[in-house]
Amino acid sequence: DVLKTLQKLATFHRNTCSAKVIALTGSNGKTTTKELINAVLSTKYDTVATVGNLNNHIGVPLTLLSIKTDTEIAIVEMGANHQKEIEALCEIALPDFGYITNFGKAHLEGFGGEEGVIKGKSELYTFLKENNSCIFMNADDPIQFNKLGSYIKKFGFSIDKKEFYNICLVSADPFVKIKVEGQTITSKLIGNYNFTNCAAAIAMGKYFSIPLQDIKQGIEKYTPKNNRSQLVEQKGNSIILDAYNANPTSMGAALDNFHGMDAEHKIAFLGDMFELGETADNEHQAIADLAASMHFQDVYLIGKHFYRSDTPLKQLETFEALSEYLALHPIKEKATILIKASRGMALERILDLI
């Protein structure tokens, strides 16, 4: 069995190296948070981190096998869409530390609903607790706070809870600006939903005794790519390209942030969200209703699920239909544009149309 051999080899290799392993999972923001953590920790330590989002039963072993003898910290992203998958990945990686970004409406079909998502992602907590390992936590997330309240070996961050490391959001218009210990950190990430991703990296930097000036440098130097929270300036338009993935939680957060931005002409291109199972129609309807309530200049809903929604917004069943529509009705004025969808929609192609 090639796969089992790969996994066993990875665990064996991990045990022969002295590197500490930080495991990372969650519904949204895993890859961005992983990149930020690596940007901060690599200012002081020799690190390796998951490449891209190679975070499954093959990707995790490959990350472990990239650990070298002089590696001090390995940041291992773990993805899952069913119960027991995080547990299995923990048995392979044997993490010393862990962090869950959040619990959202992602992979509802595979996990069996929102409670299933919480249960599945929390398998990381269970492993770390059983091994008396350190857990990083967002103390302002009620699910994390309730699950870890009595656990001693934790390091948390919070906006205002005094017993935790305080990190505050200053603004996000468009880039996330943070204040910590009197120092202001300005990231290149768009959207207040990226605040906790930055805060987690800052908190880990603090835990691992990295000077705040170096933490600041790590956060400020990180530039998003791969269609994740990128700001693209094109033909006079400011485009928020967040088309790598989407679920109801991240889509709602992106719309809320877009709504709060100070811009005159706002246009949203929203594509289908995948892996929602029986909840798909209801979740797409809810997003359509939310977008309609925000009174943007234009909203384009693209995909078969959005096409079934009952809404006054423009609906186009396929990307080809959108392409034909924009050829006849091009975007003429300088606009601020949001592009958000699941990976399978490949909505970054819109850049060629506007």
mmCIF file of C-alpha atoms in Angstrom:
data_model
loop_
_atom_site.group_PDB
_atom_site.id
_atom_site.type_symbol
_atom_site.label_atom_id
_atom_site.label_comp_id
_atom_site.label_asym_id
_atom_site.label_seq_id
_atom_site.Cartn_x
_atom_site.Cartn_y
_atom_site.Cartn_z
ATOM 1 C CA ASP A 1 0.000 0.000 0.000
ATOM 2 C CA VAL A 2 1.895 3.030 -1.307
ATOM 3 C CA LEU A 3 -0.177 5.617 0.592
ATOM 4 C CA LYS A 4 0.190 3.946 3.992
ATOM 5 C CA THR A 5 3.913 3.512 3.378
ATOM 6 C CA LEU A 6 4.221 7.223 2.556
ATOM 7 C CA GLN A 7 2.362 8.155 5.751
ATOM 8 C CA LYS A 8 4.407 5.821 7.958
ATOM 9 C CA LEU A 9 7.640 7.076 6.400
ATOM 10 C CA ALA A 10 6.558 10.668 7.087
ATOM 11 C CA THR A 11 5.832 9.888 10.749
ATOM 12 C CA PHE A 12 9.154 8.074 11.103
ATOM 13 C CA HIS A 13 10.991 11.031 9.559
ATOM 14 C CA ARG A 14 9.108 13.488 11.758
ATOM 15 C CA ASN A 15 10.200 11.531 14.849
ATOM 16 C CA THR A 16 13.857 11.536 13.797
ATOM 17 C CA CYS A 17 13.907 15.349 13.510
ATOM 18 C CA SER A 18 13.936 17.833 16.378
ATOM 19 C CA ALA A 19 11.552 20.309 14.719
ATOM 20 C CA LYS A 20 8.423 21.372 16.576
ATOM 21 C CA VAL A 21 5.240 20.852 14.557
ATOM 22 C CA ILE A 22 2.379 23.375 14.504
ATOM 23 C CA ALA A 23 -0.837 21.943 13.046
ATOM 24 C CA LEU A 24 -3.408 24.258 11.534
ATOM 25 C CA THR A 25 -6.996 23.602 10.450
ATOM 26 C CA GLY A 26 -10.331 25.434 10.211
ATOM 27 C CA SER A 27 -13.135 26.259 7.797
ATOM 28 C CA ASN A 28 -11.728 29.518 6.412
ATOM 29 C CA GLY A 29 -8.352 31.203 6.251
ATOM 30 C CA LYS A 30 -6.100 28.166 6.749
ATOM 31 C CA THR A 31 -3.684 28.852 3.925
ATOM 32 C CA THR A 32 -3.460 32.608 4.528
ATOM 33 C CA THR A 33 -2.911 32.048 8.262
ATOM 34 C CA LYS A 34 -0.266 29.415 7.543
ATOM 35 C CA GLU A 35 1.597 31.807 5.256
ATOM 36 C CA LEU A 36 1.416 34.600 7.856
ATOM 37 C CA ILE A 37 2.666 32.310 10.640
ATOM 38 C CA ASN A 38 5.552 31.240 8.428
ATOM 39 C CA ALA A 39 6.331 34.870 7.529
ATOM 40 C CA VAL A 40 6.548 35.758 11.234
ATOM 41 C CA LEU A 41 8.321 32.679 12.618
ATOM 42 C CA SER A 42 10.881 32.574 9.791
ATOM 43 C CA THR A 43 12.278 35.928 10.985
ATOM 44 C CA LYS A 44 13.923 34.023 13.852
ATOM 45 C CA TYR A 45 13.636 30.292 13.179
ATOM 46 C CA ASP A 46 14.437 27.878 10.374
ATOM 47 C CA THR A 47 10.960 26.875 9.193
ATOM 48 C CA VAL A 48 9.175 24.734 6.648
ATOM 49 C CA ALA A 49 5.499 25.084 5.798
ATOM 50 C CA THR A 50 2.880 23.364 3.689
ATOM 51 C CA VAL A 51 3.285 24.372 0.052
ATOM 52 C CA GLY A 52 0.081 25.946 -1.274
ATOM 53 C CA ASN A 53 -2.813 23.984 0.137
ATOM 54 C CA LEU A 54 -1.327 20.466 -0.025
ATOM 55 C CA ASN A 55 -3.152 19.694 3.192
ATOM 56 C CA ASN A 56 -4.667 16.227 2.793
ATOM 57 C CA HIS A 57 -3.588 12.627 3.491
ATOM 58 C CA ILE A 58 -0.909 12.967 0.800
ATOM 59 C CA GLY A 59 0.060 16.621 1.284
ATOM 60 C CA VAL A 60 0.635 16.368 5.047
ATOM 61 C CA PRO A 61 3.173 13.505 4.702
ATOM 62 C CA LEU A 62 4.957 15.398 1.920
ATOM 63 C CA THR A 63 5.245 18.465 4.165
ATOM 64 C CA LEU A 64 6.673 16.343 6.983
ATOM 65 C CA LEU A 65 9.184 14.789 4.597
ATOM 66 C CA SER A 66 10.406 18.294 3.685
ATOM 67 C CA ILE A 67 11.656 18.806 7.270
ATOM 68 C CA LYS A 68 15.464 18.957 7.339
ATOM 69 C CA THR A 69 17.881 18.316 10.188
ATOM 70 C CA ASP A 70 18.243 22.056 10.838
ATOM 71 C CA THR A 71 14.490 22.806 10.649
ATOM 72 C CA GLU A 72 13.254 24.230 13.941
ATOM 73 C CA ILE A 73 9.522 24.667 13.285
ATOM 74 C CA ALA A 74 7.214 23.012 10.744
ATOM 75 C CA ILE A 75 3.835 24.617 10.020
ATOM 76 C CA VAL A 76 1.493 21.916 8.755
ATOM 77 C CA GLU A 77 -1.879 22.806 7.250
ATOM 78 C CA MET A 78 -4.588 20.143 7.620
ATOM 79 C CA GLY A 79 -7.724 20.059 5.484
ATOM 80 C CA ALA A 80 -10.732 17.791 5.831
ATOM 81 C CA ASN A 81 -14.277 17.353 4.575
ATOM 82 C CA HIS A 82 -15.314 14.323 6.662
ATOM 83 C CA GLN A 83 -15.179 13.185 10.279
ATOM 84 C CA LYS A 84 -12.006 11.461 11.516
ATOM 85 C CA GLU A 85 -9.786 12.967 8.789
ATOM 86 C CA ILE A 86 -8.131 15.527 11.102
ATOM 87 C CA GLU A 87 -7.660 12.787 13.697
ATOM 88 C CA ALA A 88 -5.868 10.645 11.100
ATOM 89 C CA LEU A 89 -3.654 13.549 10.013
ATOM 90 C CA CYS A 90 -2.731 14.226 13.647
ATOM 91 C CA GLU A 91 -1.667 10.597 14.047
ATOM 92 C CA ILE A 92 0.665 11.114 11.089
ATOM 93 C CA ALA A 93 2.050 14.560 12.001
ATOM 94 C CA LEU A 94 2.051 14.243 15.830
ATOM 95 C CA PRO A 95 1.758 18.026 16.334
ATOM 96 C CA ASP A 96 3.264 19.793 19.361
ATOM 97 C CA PHE A 97 1.020 22.841 18.865
ATOM 98 C CA GLY A 98 -2.242 23.538 17.091
ATOM 99 C CA TYR A 99 -4.636 26.256 16.008
ATOM 100 C CA ILE A 100 -8.128 26.227 14.490
ATOM 101 C CA THR A 101 -8.877 29.350 12.448
ATOM 102 C CA ASN A 102 -12.671 29.118 12.814
ATOM 103 C CA PHE A 103 -15.718 26.907 12.436
ATOM 104 C CA GLY A 104 -17.785 27.882 9.387
ATOM 105 C CA LYS A 105 -20.208 26.532 6.814
ATOM 106 C CA ALA A 106 -17.621 24.690 4.733
ATOM 107 C CA HIS A 107 -17.939 21.095 3.469
ATOM 108 C CA LEU A 108 -21.373 20.804 5.086
ATOM 109 C CA GLU A 109 -22.199 17.862 2.841
ATOM 110 C CA GLY A 110 -19.253 15.746 3.985
ATOM 111 C CA PHE A 111 -19.310 16.752 7.652
ATOM 112 C CA GLY A 112 -23.077 16.394 8.000
ATOM 113 C CA GLY A 113 -24.000 19.961 8.931
ATOM 114 C CA GLU A 114 -22.545 22.723 11.085
ATOM 115 C CA GLU A 115 -22.267 20.605 14.240
ATOM 116 C CA GLY A 116 -20.399 18.039 12.185
ATOM 117 C CA VAL A 117 -17.923 20.728 11.099
ATOM 118 C CA ILE A 118 -17.278 21.695 14.736
ATOM 119 C CA LYS A 119 -16.856 18.061 15.760
ATOM 120 C CA GLY A 120 -14.552 17.248 12.840
ATOM 121 C CA LYS A 121 -12.278 20.270 13.159
ATOM 122 C CA SER A 122 -12.122 19.838 16.960
ATOM 123 C CA GLU A 123 -10.357 16.512 16.485
ATOM 124 C CA LEU A 124 -7.185 18.636 16.521
ATOM 125 C CA TYR A 125 -8.073 19.923 20.008
ATOM 126 C CA THR A 126 -8.763 16.377 21.184
ATOM 127 C CA PHE A 127 -5.368 15.135 20.010
ATOM 128 C CA LEU A 128 -3.497 18.050 21.570
ATOM 129 C CA LYS A 129 -5.340 17.719 24.885
ATOM 130 C CA GLU A 130 -4.678 13.985 25.065
ATOM 131 C CA ASN A 131 -0.972 14.686 24.564
ATOM 132 C CA ASN A 132 -0.876 17.685 26.938
ATOM 133 C CA SER A 133 0.239 19.913 24.060
ATOM 134 C CA CYS A 134 -0.129 23.668 23.653
ATOM 135 C CA ILE A 135 -3.192 25.053 21.879
ATOM 136 C CA PHE A 136 -3.306 28.511 20.321
ATOM 137 C CA MET A 137 -6.775 30.033 20.425
ATOM 138 C CA ASN A 138 -8.865 33.008 19.422
ATOM 139 C CA ALA A 139 -10.395 33.804 22.812
ATOM 140 C CA ASP A 140 -13.076 35.940 21.132
ATOM 141 C CA ASP A 141 -14.449 32.921 19.251
ATOM 142 C CA PRO A 142 -17.192 31.563 21.566
ATOM 143 C CA ILE A 143 -16.791 27.987 20.309
ATOM 144 C CA GLN A 144 -13.044 27.965 20.966
ATOM 145 C CA PHE A 145 -13.454 29.765 24.289
ATOM 146 C CA ASN A 146 -16.056 27.281 25.544
ATOM 147 C CA LYS A 147 -14.118 24.223 24.393
ATOM 148 C CA LEU A 148 -10.802 25.379 25.877
ATOM 149 C CA GLY A 149 -11.898 27.380 28.921
ATOM 150 C CA SER A 150 -10.630 24.886 31.495
ATOM 151 C CA TYR A 151 -7.616 23.662 29.506
ATOM 152 C CA ILE A 152 -4.432 25.000 31.094
ATOM 153 C CA LYS A 153 -1.891 24.656 28.289
ATOM 154 C CA LYS A 154 -3.167 27.324 25.911
ATOM 155 C CA PHE A 155 -2.060 30.689 24.545
ATOM 156 C CA GLY A 156 -4.865 32.942 23.390
ATOM 157 C CA PHE A 157 -5.339 36.312 21.791
ATOM 158 C CA SER A 158 -8.274 38.670 22.254
ATOM 159 C CA ILE A 159 -9.361 42.197 21.443
ATOM 160 C CA ASP A 160 -10.104 43.047 25.081
ATOM 161 C CA LYS A 161 -10.085 40.002 27.403
ATOM 162 C CA LYS A 162 -7.379 40.972 29.900
ATOM 163 C CA GLU A 163 -6.161 37.453 30.633
ATOM 164 C CA PHE A 164 -5.151 36.993 26.974
ATOM 165 C CA TYR A 165 -2.715 38.703 24.596
ATOM 166 C CA ASN A 166 -4.528 41.810 23.363
ATOM 167 C CA ILE A 167 -4.506 42.532 19.630
ATOM 168 C CA CYS A 168 -6.894 45.130 18.176
ATOM 169 C CA LEU A 169 -8.261 45.796 14.708
ATOM 170 C CA VAL A 170 -7.746 49.464 13.817
ATOM 171 C CA SER A 171 -9.273 49.469 10.329
ATOM 172 C CA ALA A 172 -9.688 47.491 7.106
ATOM 173 C CA ASP A 173 -10.313 50.008 4.326
ATOM 174 C CA PRO A 174 -9.093 48.260 2.366
ATOM 175 C CA PHE A 175 -6.028 46.797 4.125
ATOM 176 C CA VAL A 176 -6.091 45.293 7.614
ATOM 177 C CA LYS A 177 -4.398 47.566 10.144
ATOM 178 C CA ILE A 178 -3.693 46.234 13.647
ATOM 179 C CA LYS A 179 -2.523 47.656 16.962
ATOM 180 C CA VAL A 180 -0.579 45.543 19.463
ATOM 181 C CA GLU A 181 1.494 46.761 22.416
ATOM 182 C CA GLY A 182 1.177 50.319 21.082
ATOM 183 C CA GLN A 183 2.650 49.315 17.723
ATOM 184 C CA THR A 184 0.656 49.669 14.480
ATOM 185 C CA ILE A 185 0.989 46.911 11.884
ATOM 186 C CA THR A 186 -0.360 47.462 8.357
ATOM 187 C CA SER A 187 -0.838 44.281 6.337
ATOM 188 C CA LYS A 188 -1.328 43.829 2.601
ATOM 189 C CA LEU A 189 -4.471 41.788 3.244
ATOM 190 C CA ILE A 190 -7.942 43.067 2.406
ATOM 191 C CA GLY A 191 -10.988 42.550 4.619
ATOM 192 C CA ASN A 192 -11.623 42.616 8.350
ATOM 193 C CA TYR A 193 -12.094 38.824 8.148
ATOM 194 C CA ASN A 194 -8.295 38.656 7.739
ATOM 195 C CA PHE A 195 -7.774 40.311 11.128
ATOM 196 C CA THR A 196 -7.877 37.030 13.074
ATOM 197 C CA ASN A 197 -5.505 35.427 10.544
ATOM 198 C CA CYS A 198 -2.976 38.181 11.229
ATOM 199 C CA ALA A 199 -3.672 38.108 14.970
ATOM 200 C CA ALA A 200 -2.956 34.373 15.170
ATOM 201 C CA ALA A 201 0.439 34.863 13.515
ATOM 202 C CA ILE A 202 1.238 37.794 15.818
ATOM 203 C CA ALA A 203 0.265 35.760 18.901
ATOM 204 C CA MET A 204 2.448 32.837 17.827
ATOM 205 C CA GLY A 205 5.326 35.222 17.253
ATOM 206 C CA LYS A 206 4.864 36.492 20.804
ATOM 207 C CA TYR A 207 4.731 32.928 22.182
ATOM 208 C CA PHE A 208 7.953 32.003 20.384
ATOM 209 C CA SER A 209 9.728 35.121 21.747
ATOM 210 C CA ILE A 210 10.072 36.994 18.476
ATOM 211 C CA PRO A 211 10.626 40.765 18.926
ATOM 212 C CA LEU A 212 7.543 42.800 18.018
ATOM 213 C CA GLN A 213 9.498 44.732 15.374
ATOM 214 C CA ASP A 214 10.293 41.446 13.609
ATOM 215 C CA ILE A 215 6.666 40.297 13.914
ATOM 216 C CA LYS A 216 5.613 43.589 12.315
ATOM 217 C CA GLN A 217 8.135 43.093 9.508
ATOM 218 C CA GLY A 218 6.880 39.555 8.837
ATOM 219 C CA ILE A 219 3.221 40.600 8.622
ATOM 220 C CA GLU A 220 3.884 43.712 6.549
ATOM 221 C CA LYS A 221 6.108 41.933 4.026
ATOM 222 C CA TYR A 222 3.595 39.154 3.308
ATOM 223 C CA THR A 223 1.834 39.673 -0.028
ATOM 224 C CA PRO A 224 -1.238 37.514 -0.785
ATOM 225 C CA LYS A 225 -1.351 35.549 -4.022
ATOM 226 C CA ASN A 226 -3.290 32.667 -5.616
ATOM 227 C CA ASN A 227 -6.512 34.703 -5.888
ATOM 228 C CA ARG A 228 -6.806 35.091 -2.104
ATOM 229 C CA SER A 229 -7.762 38.575 -0.848
ATOM 230 C CA GLN A 230 -5.681 40.230 -3.558
ATOM 231 C CA LEU A 231 -6.124 43.835 -4.649
ATOM 232 C CA VAL A 232 -5.745 44.138 -8.418
ATOM 233 C CA GLU A 233 -5.692 47.553 -10.108
ATOM 234 C CA GLN A 234 -6.825 47.191 -13.709
ATOM 235 C CA LYS A 235 -8.107 49.726 -16.264
ATOM 236 C CA GLY A 236 -9.024 52.179 -13.540
ATOM 237 C CA ASN A 237 -10.920 49.543 -11.554
ATOM 238 C CA SER A 238 -9.958 48.375 -8.057
ATOM 239 C CA ILE A 239 -10.636 44.640 -7.928
ATOM 240 C CA ILE A 240 -10.791 42.548 -4.768
ATOM 241 C CA LEU A 241 -9.889 39.135 -6.147
ATOM 242 C CA ASP A 242 -10.935 36.496 -3.624
ATOM 243 C CA ALA A 243 -11.822 33.724 -6.025
ATOM 244 C CA TYR A 244 -9.779 30.857 -4.618
ATOM 245 C CA ASN A 245 -12.641 29.445 -2.558
ATOM 246 C CA ALA A 246 -15.958 30.268 -0.924
ATOM 247 C CA ASN A 247 -18.565 28.971 1.490
ATOM 248 C CA PRO A 248 -21.545 30.735 3.102
ATOM 249 C CA THR A 249 -19.451 31.976 6.033
ATOM 250 C CA SER A 250 -16.613 33.444 3.971
ATOM 251 C CA MET A 251 -19.009 34.774 1.310
ATOM 252 C CA GLY A 252 -21.046 36.605 3.950
ATOM 253 C CA ALA A 253 -17.883 38.033 5.520
ATOM 254 C CA ALA A 254 -16.608 39.206 2.128
ATOM 255 C CA LEU A 255 -19.918 40.947 1.381
ATOM 256 C CA ASP A 256 -20.040 42.605 4.809
ATOM 257 C CA ASN A 257 -16.517 43.910 4.323
ATOM 258 C CA PHE A 258 -17.254 45.079 0.769
ATOM 259 C CA HIS A 259 -20.387 46.852 1.987
ATOM 260 C CA GLY A 260 -18.352 48.721 4.599
ATOM 261 C CA MET A 261 -15.730 49.954 2.141
ATOM 262 C CA ASP A 262 -15.707 53.636 1.233
ATOM 263 C CA ALA A 263 -16.241 53.536 -2.537
ATOM 264 C CA GLU A 264 -18.861 54.975 -4.882
ATOM 265 C CA HIS A 265 -19.378 52.412 -7.630
ATOM 266 C CA LYS A 266 -19.395 48.883 -6.216
ATOM 267 C CA ILE A 267 -19.924 45.796 -8.355
ATOM 268 C CA ALA A 268 -19.952 42.219 -7.022
ATOM 269 C CA PHE A 269 -19.422 39.042 -9.036
ATOM 270 C CA LEU A 270 -20.491 36.097 -6.872
ATOM 271 C CA GLY A 271 -20.110 32.503 -8.035
ATOM 272 C CA ASP A 272 -21.556 29.240 -6.776
ATOM 273 C CA MET A 273 -20.414 27.708 -3.476
ATOM 274 C CA PHE A 274 -19.763 23.961 -3.653
ATOM 275 C CA GLU A 275 -20.068 20.977 -1.280
ATOM 276 C CA LEU A 276 -23.130 22.269 0.569
ATOM 277 C CA GLY A 277 -25.293 19.194 0.014
ATOM 278 C CA GLU A 278 -28.993 19.551 0.802
ATOM 279 C CA THR A 279 -28.474 23.077 2.163
ATOM 280 C CA ALA A 280 -27.168 24.424 -1.161
ATOM 281 C CA ASP A 281 -30.344 26.133 -2.391
ATOM 282 C CA ASN A 282 -31.103 27.740 0.978
ATOM 283 C CA GLU A 283 -27.528 28.955 1.455
ATOM 284 C CA HIS A 284 -27.355 30.463 -2.038
ATOM 285 C CA GLN A 285 -30.730 32.136 -1.500
ATOM 286 C CA ALA A 286 -29.483 33.620 1.785
ATOM 287 C CA ILE A 287 -26.393 35.071 0.078
ATOM 288 C CA ALA A 288 -28.512 36.440 -2.780
ATOM 289 C CA ASP A 289 -30.820 38.112 -0.236
ATOM 290 C CA LEU A 290 -27.847 39.552 1.653
ATOM 291 C CA ALA A 291 -26.265 40.934 -1.519
ATOM 292 C CA ALA A 292 -29.576 42.443 -2.650
ATOM 293 C CA SER A 293 -30.021 44.184 0.706
ATOM 294 C CA MET A 294 -26.705 45.999 0.323
ATOM 295 C CA HIS A 295 -27.757 47.993 -2.759
ATOM 296 C CA PHE A 296 -24.510 47.771 -4.691
ATOM 297 C CA GLN A 297 -24.463 49.339 -8.153
ATOM 298 C CA ASP A 298 -24.526 45.862 -9.721
ATOM 299 C CA VAL A 299 -24.408 42.264 -8.527
ATOM 300 C CA TYR A 300 -23.859 39.337 -10.878
ATOM 301 C CA LEU A 301 -24.738 35.862 -9.580
ATOM 302 C CA ILE A 302 -23.001 33.158 -11.597
ATOM 303 C CA GLY A 303 -23.623 29.409 -11.549
ATOM 304 C CA LYS A 304 -26.386 26.803 -11.458
ATOM 305 C CA HIS A 305 -27.132 27.192 -7.742
ATOM 306 C CA PHE A 306 -27.403 30.973 -7.815
ATOM 307 C CA TYR A 307 -29.461 30.692 -11.019
ATOM 308 C CA ARG A 308 -32.178 28.914 -8.999
ATOM 309 C CA SER A 309 -32.386 31.730 -6.435
ATOM 310 C CA ASP A 310 -35.410 34.018 -6.286
ATOM 311 C CA THR A 311 -33.817 37.459 -6.563
ATOM 312 C CA PRO A 312 -33.940 40.760 -8.463
ATOM 313 C CA LEU A 313 -30.177 40.525 -9.075
ATOM 314 C CA LYS A 314 -28.629 39.549 -12.417
ATOM 315 C CA GLN A 315 -28.354 35.750 -12.707
ATOM 316 C CA LEU A 316 -26.199 33.950 -15.247
ATOM 317 C CA GLU A 317 -26.160 30.169 -15.245
ATOM 318 C CA THR A 318 -22.692 29.784 -16.770
ATOM 319 C CA PHE A 319 -19.461 31.719 -17.130
ATOM 320 C CA GLU A 320 -20.048 31.777 -20.883
ATOM 321 C CA ALA A 321 -23.379 33.543 -20.305
ATOM 322 C CA LEU A 322 -21.581 36.128 -18.157
ATOM 323 C CA SER A 323 -18.955 36.616 -20.851
ATOM 324 C CA GLU A 324 -21.643 37.230 -23.477
ATOM 325 C CA TYR A 325 -23.501 39.643 -21.186
ATOM 326 C CA LEU A 326 -20.407 41.724 -20.404
ATOM 327 C CA ALA A 327 -19.516 41.875 -24.107
ATOM 328 C CA LEU A 328 -22.854 43.625 -24.675
ATOM 329 C CA HIS A 329 -22.887 45.573 -21.387
ATOM 330 C CA PRO A 330 -19.261 46.380 -20.501
ATOM 331 C CA ILE A 331 -18.294 48.019 -17.212
ATOM 332 C CA LYS A 332 -17.653 51.603 -18.271
ATOM 333 C CA GLU A 333 -16.915 53.627 -15.182
ATOM 334 C CA LYS A 334 -14.177 53.231 -12.633
ATOM 335 C CA ALA A 335 -15.521 50.748 -10.120
ATOM 336 C CA THR A 336 -14.581 48.852 -6.996
ATOM 337 C CA ILE A 337 -15.212 45.195 -7.772
ATOM 338 C CA LEU A 338 -15.504 42.075 -5.603
ATOM 339 C CA ILE A 339 -14.940 38.635 -7.160
ATOM 340 C CA LYS A 340 -15.788 35.710 -4.851
ATOM 341 C CA ALA A 341 -16.622 32.050 -5.594
ATOM 342 C CA SER A 342 -15.646 28.441 -5.017
ATOM 343 C CA ARG A 343 -12.503 27.193 -6.757
ATOM 344 C CA GLY A 344 -14.388 25.198 -9.377
ATOM 345 C CA MET A 345 -15.977 28.370 -10.743
ATOM 346 C CA ALA A 346 -12.552 29.838 -11.664
ATOM 347 C CA LEU A 347 -13.968 33.357 -11.544
ATOM 348 C CA GLU A 348 -10.520 34.926 -11.843
ATOM 349 C CA ARG A 349 -11.269 34.624 -15.579
ATOM 350 C CA ILE A 350 -13.444 37.715 -15.113
ATOM 351 C CA LEU A 351 -10.233 39.775 -15.142
ATOM 352 C CA ASP A 352 -10.057 39.128 -18.889
ATOM 353 C CA LEU A 353 -13.597 40.457 -19.360
ATOM 354 C CA ILE A 354 -13.394 43.803 -17.567
#
